[in-house]
Amino acid sequence: MEDREIVNLYWERNSNAIKETASKYGGYCKTIAKNILGNNEDAEECVNDTYLNTWNSIPPNRPNVLSTYLGKITRNLSFDRFRHRHADKRGGGEIELVLDELGECVSGADSVEQEVEKKELVRAINSFLDTLSQEKCNIFLCRYWYAIPVSEIAIRFGMSEGNVSVTLNRIRSKLKNYLKERGYDL
Amino acid sequence: MKKEELFNIIGEVDEQKVAAAGMAMNTKKKSRPVWVKWGAMAACLCLVVVGALTMFPYENWTEHQADDPNWSKTHFETAELSEIEAVCGTDLLLDKIALSGDYHSEYILEITEEGDFKNTDLWSNLSVSVTNGKDIHDQSSEGVDNVFCFISFDGDTGAINLPLWESDTTMELNEYSVQYSEKTNEEYAAEGITLGHKQNYHGYAVFTHNGYTYYLSTNSDNADFFDSIINQMLTGE
């Protein structure tokens, strides 16, 4: 079923909306959740919560890109669950490796983040991504949006793991410098 | 800012870009061509009008240039041990990072700024990949033996997932003190880590040689592979 038709089901409050969503995007959402949480059980729970969240948010929303809309809900739910469960301990997992890499771009200090500053920072990161080639942008987002392991990225992009690691390292350095030049000292 | 906040902010980037990345993961890219030996390419020159076509010693060099024109100014890449030793010398144990039988290698030397690759003051790191898979990209398949070694010259370890190398276990091999860990896929899974390698045995080691820090990792279905590589590198056995 086309995304537009699935979204219409939500607007019509037709319960088949969730069935169609699960059929088309269930695996996609589960992959995102599992990359962050590291186990099937937690991932399944987050995916189910995603369907509920989506049902409660469409309408009033009418997403343009349904996959990313669902993926973002799953990502946020999964990450919240991860933070809640790992508040007191270092539990390992792919997401910890991803966070450690991103840690190079930030100071680690507490910040009082205003909503408007956050939006501007998102805009700046989008502009930064525009400076990258399509492949490098994809590699960056596969690692830091989807939290996909380096080895899987290497296979999918036909690169060695060493090459992917070096590429990500360069992109992180460029991101840090790009944001610093624009007044964002994270 | 905390790293978790940056992770959240990245979650808000343009949805079209995110979708494109997702689609890229669903489309397995054709492997880049296998390294072509310089000798074979030199023979081809006889058949080519030199003015019309410029030959490069590294088959995917033009791909890197199209993607990032500054790559070649700070990265030296080769599949040949002799070529990397011509730049880096023979004191880095590179000849010891080898497998028995046929295998593929990749060496990537990164320098901090454009300059002479032989100038050790500019050296940042050297990545070495060795695999007996069907090509250099075949590092994670069942039955493949793979060694990855990251040599940090300036303390930069940004290109590797450092936590994978953290361990409280050390061993002494000749003059080397080696911090190491060995785990199976099952053991990693119990920690919530998916390495993405189909091989079952994974070894990680950190040691210092000639003042540089070496981060070594191995992946194999042979439980003794990690030991054999470590001994080969540090004891010559």
XYZ file of C-alpha atoms in Angstrom:
423
model
C 0.000 0.000 0.000
C 1.284 3.475 -0.805
C 2.281 5.728 2.108
C -0.359 8.274 1.147
C -3.043 5.594 1.438
C -1.767 4.409 4.817
C -1.805 7.993 6.137
C -5.383 8.368 4.875
C -6.355 5.307 6.926
C -5.100 7.083 10.040
C -7.083 10.183 9.151
C -10.174 8.050 8.609
C -9.503 6.384 12.024
C -9.508 3.056 10.239
C -7.805 0.417 12.453
C -6.267 -1.185 9.356
C -3.827 1.720 9.444
C -1.728 -0.026 12.076
C -1.907 -3.371 10.296
C -0.689 -1.780 7.062
C 2.009 0.152 8.906
C 3.257 -2.995 10.608
C 3.243 -4.891 7.337
C 5.243 -2.268 5.467
C 7.441 -0.769 8.187
C 7.470 -3.208 11.079
C 10.859 -4.643 10.151
C 12.302 -1.189 9.523
C 11.188 0.089 12.929
C 12.382 -3.031 14.684
C 15.841 -2.683 13.150
C 16.123 0.877 14.427
C 14.946 -0.135 17.896
C 17.259 -3.137 18.066
C 20.297 -1.090 17.007
C 19.659 1.161 20.003
C 18.394 -1.297 22.600
C 20.368 -4.400 21.663
C 17.663 -6.993 22.220
C 14.509 -8.235 20.506
C 12.176 -7.997 23.491
C 12.758 -4.320 24.175
C 12.744 -3.598 20.457
C 9.317 -5.257 20.025
C 7.888 -3.191 22.868
C 9.190 0.019 21.338
C 7.767 -0.864 17.952
C 4.363 -1.500 19.512
C 4.616 1.842 21.301
C 5.492 3.394 17.951
C 2.201 2.206 16.465
C 0.299 3.690 19.400
C 2.171 6.977 19.169
C 1.531 7.131 15.446
C -2.181 6.448 15.926
C -2.310 9.283 18.450
C -0.393 11.733 16.303
C -2.019 11.233 12.897
C -4.127 13.328 12.690
C -3.335 16.161 13.153
C -0.025 15.375 11.448
C 0.142 14.334 7.828
C 3.757 13.187 7.330
C 5.383 13.606 3.927
C 7.815 10.741 4.429
C 6.062 8.080 6.473
C 9.148 5.881 6.891
C 11.158 8.646 8.522
C 8.153 9.759 10.607
C 7.806 6.254 12.035
C 11.548 5.795 12.286
C 11.879 8.980 14.304
C 9.187 7.924 16.766
C 10.865 4.540 17.178
C 14.282 6.147 17.538
C 13.080 8.555 20.203
C 11.184 5.911 22.156
C 14.100 3.493 21.986
C 16.628 6.075 23.053
C 14.459 7.227 25.964
C 14.169 3.631 27.111
C 17.921 3.156 26.760
C 18.661 6.285 28.818
C 16.165 5.274 31.464
C 17.645 1.802 31.851
C 21.280 2.842 31.690
C 21.112 5.903 33.903
C 23.163 4.219 36.592
C 25.475 1.934 34.731
C 27.454 1.479 31.592
C 25.701 -1.421 29.928
C 27.504 -1.737 26.605
C 25.728 -2.024 23.264
C 26.105 -0.491 19.837
C 24.450 2.760 20.896
C 27.157 3.313 23.518
C 29.778 3.122 20.788
C 27.786 5.589 18.665
C 27.461 7.972 21.605
C 31.176 7.748 22.377
C 31.951 8.738 18.793
C 29.564 11.683 18.964
C 31.157 12.600 22.269
C 34.145 13.873 20.300
C 31.996 16.657 18.879
C 30.748 17.978 22.214
C 32.207 19.274 25.461
C 30.077 17.071 27.667
C 29.026 20.047 29.782
C 25.442 20.541 30.854
C 23.630 23.020 28.678
C 20.405 24.862 29.091
C 19.021 24.299 25.641
C 16.400 26.612 24.332
C 13.986 25.249 21.767
C 14.898 27.977 19.292
C 18.632 27.222 19.661
C 17.924 23.551 19.061
C 16.065 24.365 15.831
C 18.939 26.548 14.663
C 21.426 23.814 15.429
C 19.349 21.317 13.447
C 19.323 23.801 10.572
C 23.111 24.130 10.796
C 23.594 20.364 10.784
C 21.308 20.077 7.754
C 23.454 22.684 6.004
C 26.553 20.739 6.965
C 25.065 17.559 5.510
C 24.482 19.487 2.271
C 28.255 20.011 2.017
C 28.866 16.259 1.992
C 28.632 13.941 -0.985
C 25.512 11.779 -1.067
C 27.538 8.735 -0.042
C 29.220 10.449 2.914
C 25.884 11.894 4.056
C 24.346 8.424 3.888
C 27.232 6.878 5.825
C 26.993 9.584 8.506
C 23.243 9.117 8.952
C 23.452 5.333 8.848
C 25.840 5.534 11.794
C 24.422 8.430 13.825
C 20.716 8.388 12.940
C 20.142 4.657 12.466
C 22.993 3.522 14.835
C 24.009 0.813 12.362
C 27.231 -1.080 13.181
C 30.325 -0.076 11.199
C 30.693 -3.595 9.813
C 27.198 -3.523 8.293
C 27.783 -0.088 6.811
C 31.007 -1.403 5.266
C 29.198 -4.326 3.634
C 26.365 -2.193 2.276
C 28.615 0.505 0.898
C 31.222 -1.847 -0.519
C 33.994 -0.485 1.702
C 36.387 -1.944 4.245
C 35.609 -1.333 7.898
C 38.825 0.643 8.258
C 37.739 2.930 5.449
C 34.312 3.477 7.025
C 35.901 4.278 10.386
C 38.348 6.737 8.866
C 35.540 8.333 6.823
C 33.339 8.770 9.896
C 36.251 10.232 11.841
C 36.831 12.844 9.157
C 33.154 13.730 8.942
C 32.945 14.185 12.727
C 35.962 16.509 12.655
C 34.451 18.474 9.786
C 31.124 18.731 11.616
C 32.769 20.042 14.753
C 34.736 22.653 12.800
C 31.713 23.608 10.671
C 29.571 24.250 13.750
C 32.378 26.059 15.575
C 32.859 28.416 12.613
C 29.188 29.257 12.847
C 29.296 30.039 16.513
C 28.188 26.671 17.905
C 30.739 25.579 20.488
C 29.127 22.385 21.644
C 26.379 19.793 25.370
C 26.107 16.120 26.231
C 26.594 13.490 23.550
C 23.057 12.219 24.165
C 21.705 15.665 23.299
C 23.636 15.690 20.034
C 22.228 12.243 19.243
C 18.726 13.626 19.810
C 19.405 16.687 17.666
C 20.712 14.547 14.812
C 17.370 12.755 15.042
C 15.683 15.953 13.847
C 17.606 16.398 10.579
C 15.935 16.574 7.177
C 13.641 13.582 6.667
C 14.502 13.256 2.981
C 18.168 12.786 3.865
C 17.265 10.196 6.482
C 15.073 8.342 4.001
C 17.846 8.400 1.396
C 20.298 6.899 3.894
C 17.784 4.216 4.780
C 17.330 3.341 1.108
C 21.110 3.238 0.637
C 21.318 0.598 3.377
C 18.705 -1.455 1.567
C 20.661 -1.389 -1.664
C 23.885 -3.359 -1.415
C 26.500 -1.423 -3.331
C 28.540 -3.349 -5.840
C 31.977 -3.891 -4.325
C 34.634 -1.541 -5.524
C 36.920 -3.234 -8.001
C 39.674 -5.401 -6.625
C 43.055 -3.691 -6.485
C 44.901 -3.912 -9.775
C 48.623 -4.359 -9.542
C 50.633 -1.460 -10.892
C 52.525 -3.800 -13.218
C 49.348 -4.942 -14.966
C 48.183 -1.365 -15.375
C 51.570 -0.323 -16.747
C 51.193 -3.005 -19.433
C 47.834 -1.518 -20.379
C 49.513 1.826 -21.046
C 50.847 0.426 -24.317
C 47.299 0.242 -25.618
C 46.175 3.621 -24.337
C 46.750 7.104 -25.711
C 48.564 8.642 -22.729
C 47.326 12.142 -23.383
C 43.702 11.029 -23.389
C 43.656 8.863 -20.272
C 45.534 9.297 -17.038
C 46.289 6.105 -15.146
C 46.407 5.982 -11.393
C 48.136 3.324 -9.366
C 45.109 2.842 -7.152
C 41.968 1.753 -8.916
C 39.533 3.579 -6.696
C 41.646 6.743 -6.443
C 39.454 8.531 -8.964
C 36.391 7.499 -7.007
C 37.849 9.080 -3.885
C 38.766 12.204 -5.838
C 35.259 12.574 -7.254
C 33.902 12.168 -3.770
C 36.427 14.289 -1.870
C 39.119 16.035 -3.907
C 41.190 16.678 -0.782
C 41.324 13.008 0.226
C 44.525 12.197 -1.641
C 46.350 15.182 -0.109
C 46.083 13.676 3.363
C 45.600 9.960 2.675
C 47.990 7.476 1.111
C 46.254 4.248 0.146
C 47.719 1.075 -1.241
C 47.119 -2.646 -1.365
C 50.834 -3.426 -1.530
C 53.079 -3.984 1.487
C 56.121 -2.875 -0.491
C 54.493 0.476 -1.288
C 53.469 1.283 2.264
C 56.898 0.218 3.533
C 58.492 2.516 0.944
C 56.646 5.379 2.662
C 56.569 4.253 6.302
C 59.665 2.115 6.582
C 60.016 -1.448 7.795
C 59.916 -0.876 11.559
C 56.146 -0.890 12.018
C 55.601 -4.682 12.026
C 53.513 -4.327 8.867
C 55.048 -7.428 7.332
C 53.868 -9.349 10.411
C 50.236 -8.473 9.761
C 49.773 -11.222 7.233
C 47.883 -14.450 6.677
C 48.949 -17.773 5.277
C 47.803 -18.526 1.756
C 46.121 -15.963 -0.496
C 44.825 -12.784 1.110
C 43.985 -9.143 0.399
C 45.472 -6.108 2.134
C 44.639 -2.453 2.442
C 46.854 0.215 3.997
C 45.624 3.784 4.572
C 48.100 6.313 5.980
C 46.543 9.576 7.169
C 48.591 12.709 7.713
C 47.460 15.794 9.573
C 47.881 18.216 6.695
C 48.958 18.227 3.079
C 52.633 17.423 2.801
C 55.218 14.701 2.301
C 53.785 11.339 3.347
C 57.278 10.280 4.447
C 57.449 13.128 6.976
C 56.821 11.372 10.295
C 55.927 14.697 11.954
C 52.760 14.719 9.851
C 51.742 11.126 10.526
C 48.380 10.808 12.278
C 47.461 7.139 11.888
C 47.794 4.061 9.714
C 44.928 1.604 9.184
C 45.768 -1.906 8.054
C 43.172 -4.437 6.925
C 44.049 -7.987 5.935
C 41.498 -10.611 4.936
C 41.393 -13.959 3.171
C 37.850 -13.300 1.995
C 37.002 -13.118 -1.684
C 38.095 -9.473 -1.825
C 39.231 -6.715 0.558
C 35.633 -5.886 1.456
C 34.848 -9.467 2.458
C 35.832 -9.215 6.122
C 32.767 -10.369 7.990
C 31.728 -13.586 6.238
C 31.620 -16.962 7.883
C 34.946 -18.759 7.558
C 36.920 -15.594 6.741
C 39.987 -14.656 8.784
C 40.366 -10.924 9.146
C 42.894 -8.713 10.907
C 42.521 -4.977 11.422
C 45.269 -2.873 12.953
C 45.051 0.838 13.703
C 48.393 2.455 14.492
C 48.051 5.812 16.188
C 51.045 8.087 15.738
C 49.675 11.231 17.345
C 47.324 9.854 19.952
C 44.267 10.239 17.721
C 41.929 7.260 18.073
C 38.845 8.816 16.569
C 38.553 6.285 13.782
C 38.044 3.311 16.077
C 35.479 2.279 18.630
C 37.824 2.521 21.593
C 35.535 0.815 24.151
C 35.892 -2.435 22.209
C 39.587 -2.421 23.147
C 39.098 -1.675 26.839
C 40.165 -4.550 29.056
C 41.695 -5.261 32.456
C 43.545 -8.310 31.199
C 47.178 -8.044 30.173
C 49.871 -10.431 29.030
C 53.601 -10.012 28.622
C 55.115 -11.087 25.313
C 58.855 -10.450 25.103
C 59.197 -6.707 25.774
C 55.535 -5.997 25.025
C 52.805 -5.518 27.575
C 49.551 -6.337 25.780
C 46.124 -5.360 27.040
C 43.653 -7.750 25.423
C 40.238 -9.375 25.356
C 38.792 -12.323 23.488
C 35.088 -12.948 23.170
C 32.620 -14.903 21.097
C 29.539 -13.534 19.387
C 27.459 -15.064 22.157
C 29.404 -13.198 24.813
C 29.044 -9.904 22.967
C 25.336 -10.518 22.453
C 24.948 -10.973 26.194
C 26.350 -7.434 26.549
C 23.977 -6.091 23.947
C 26.692 -5.616 21.342
C 26.255 -6.747 17.768
C 29.562 -6.647 15.945
C 28.003 -7.585 12.633
C 30.659 -10.226 11.939
C 29.521 -13.710 11.099
C 32.755 -15.196 12.463
C 32.465 -16.411 16.024
C 35.765 -15.440 17.657
C 36.914 -11.856 18.159
C 40.128 -10.638 19.699
C 41.194 -7.112 20.650
C 44.678 -6.064 21.743
C 46.449 -2.806 22.569
C 50.225 -2.499 22.786
C 52.997 -0.045 22.104
C 55.733 -0.509 19.520
C 58.437 2.063 18.797
C 56.458 4.591 20.819
C 53.280 4.194 18.762
C 50.051 2.671 20.035
C 48.671 -0.314 18.137
C 44.982 -1.264 18.269
C 44.639 -4.740 16.837
C 41.455 -6.723 16.226
C 40.863 -10.147 14.723
C 37.757 -11.970 13.547
C 37.769 -15.669 12.740
C 35.942 -18.956 13.155
C 39.240 -20.370 14.424
C 39.508 -19.989 18.192
C 43.326 -19.877 18.002
C 43.528 -17.197 15.319
C 43.924 -14.229 17.663
C 46.739 -15.955 19.564
C 48.520 -16.865 16.357
C 48.415 -13.294 15.035
C 49.592 -11.761 18.312
C 52.474 -14.230 18.539
C 53.338 -13.728 14.882
C 53.544 -9.971 15.376
C 55.285 -9.796 18.733
C 57.342 -12.964 19.130
C 57.912 -14.038 15.554
C 56.503 -17.503 16.267
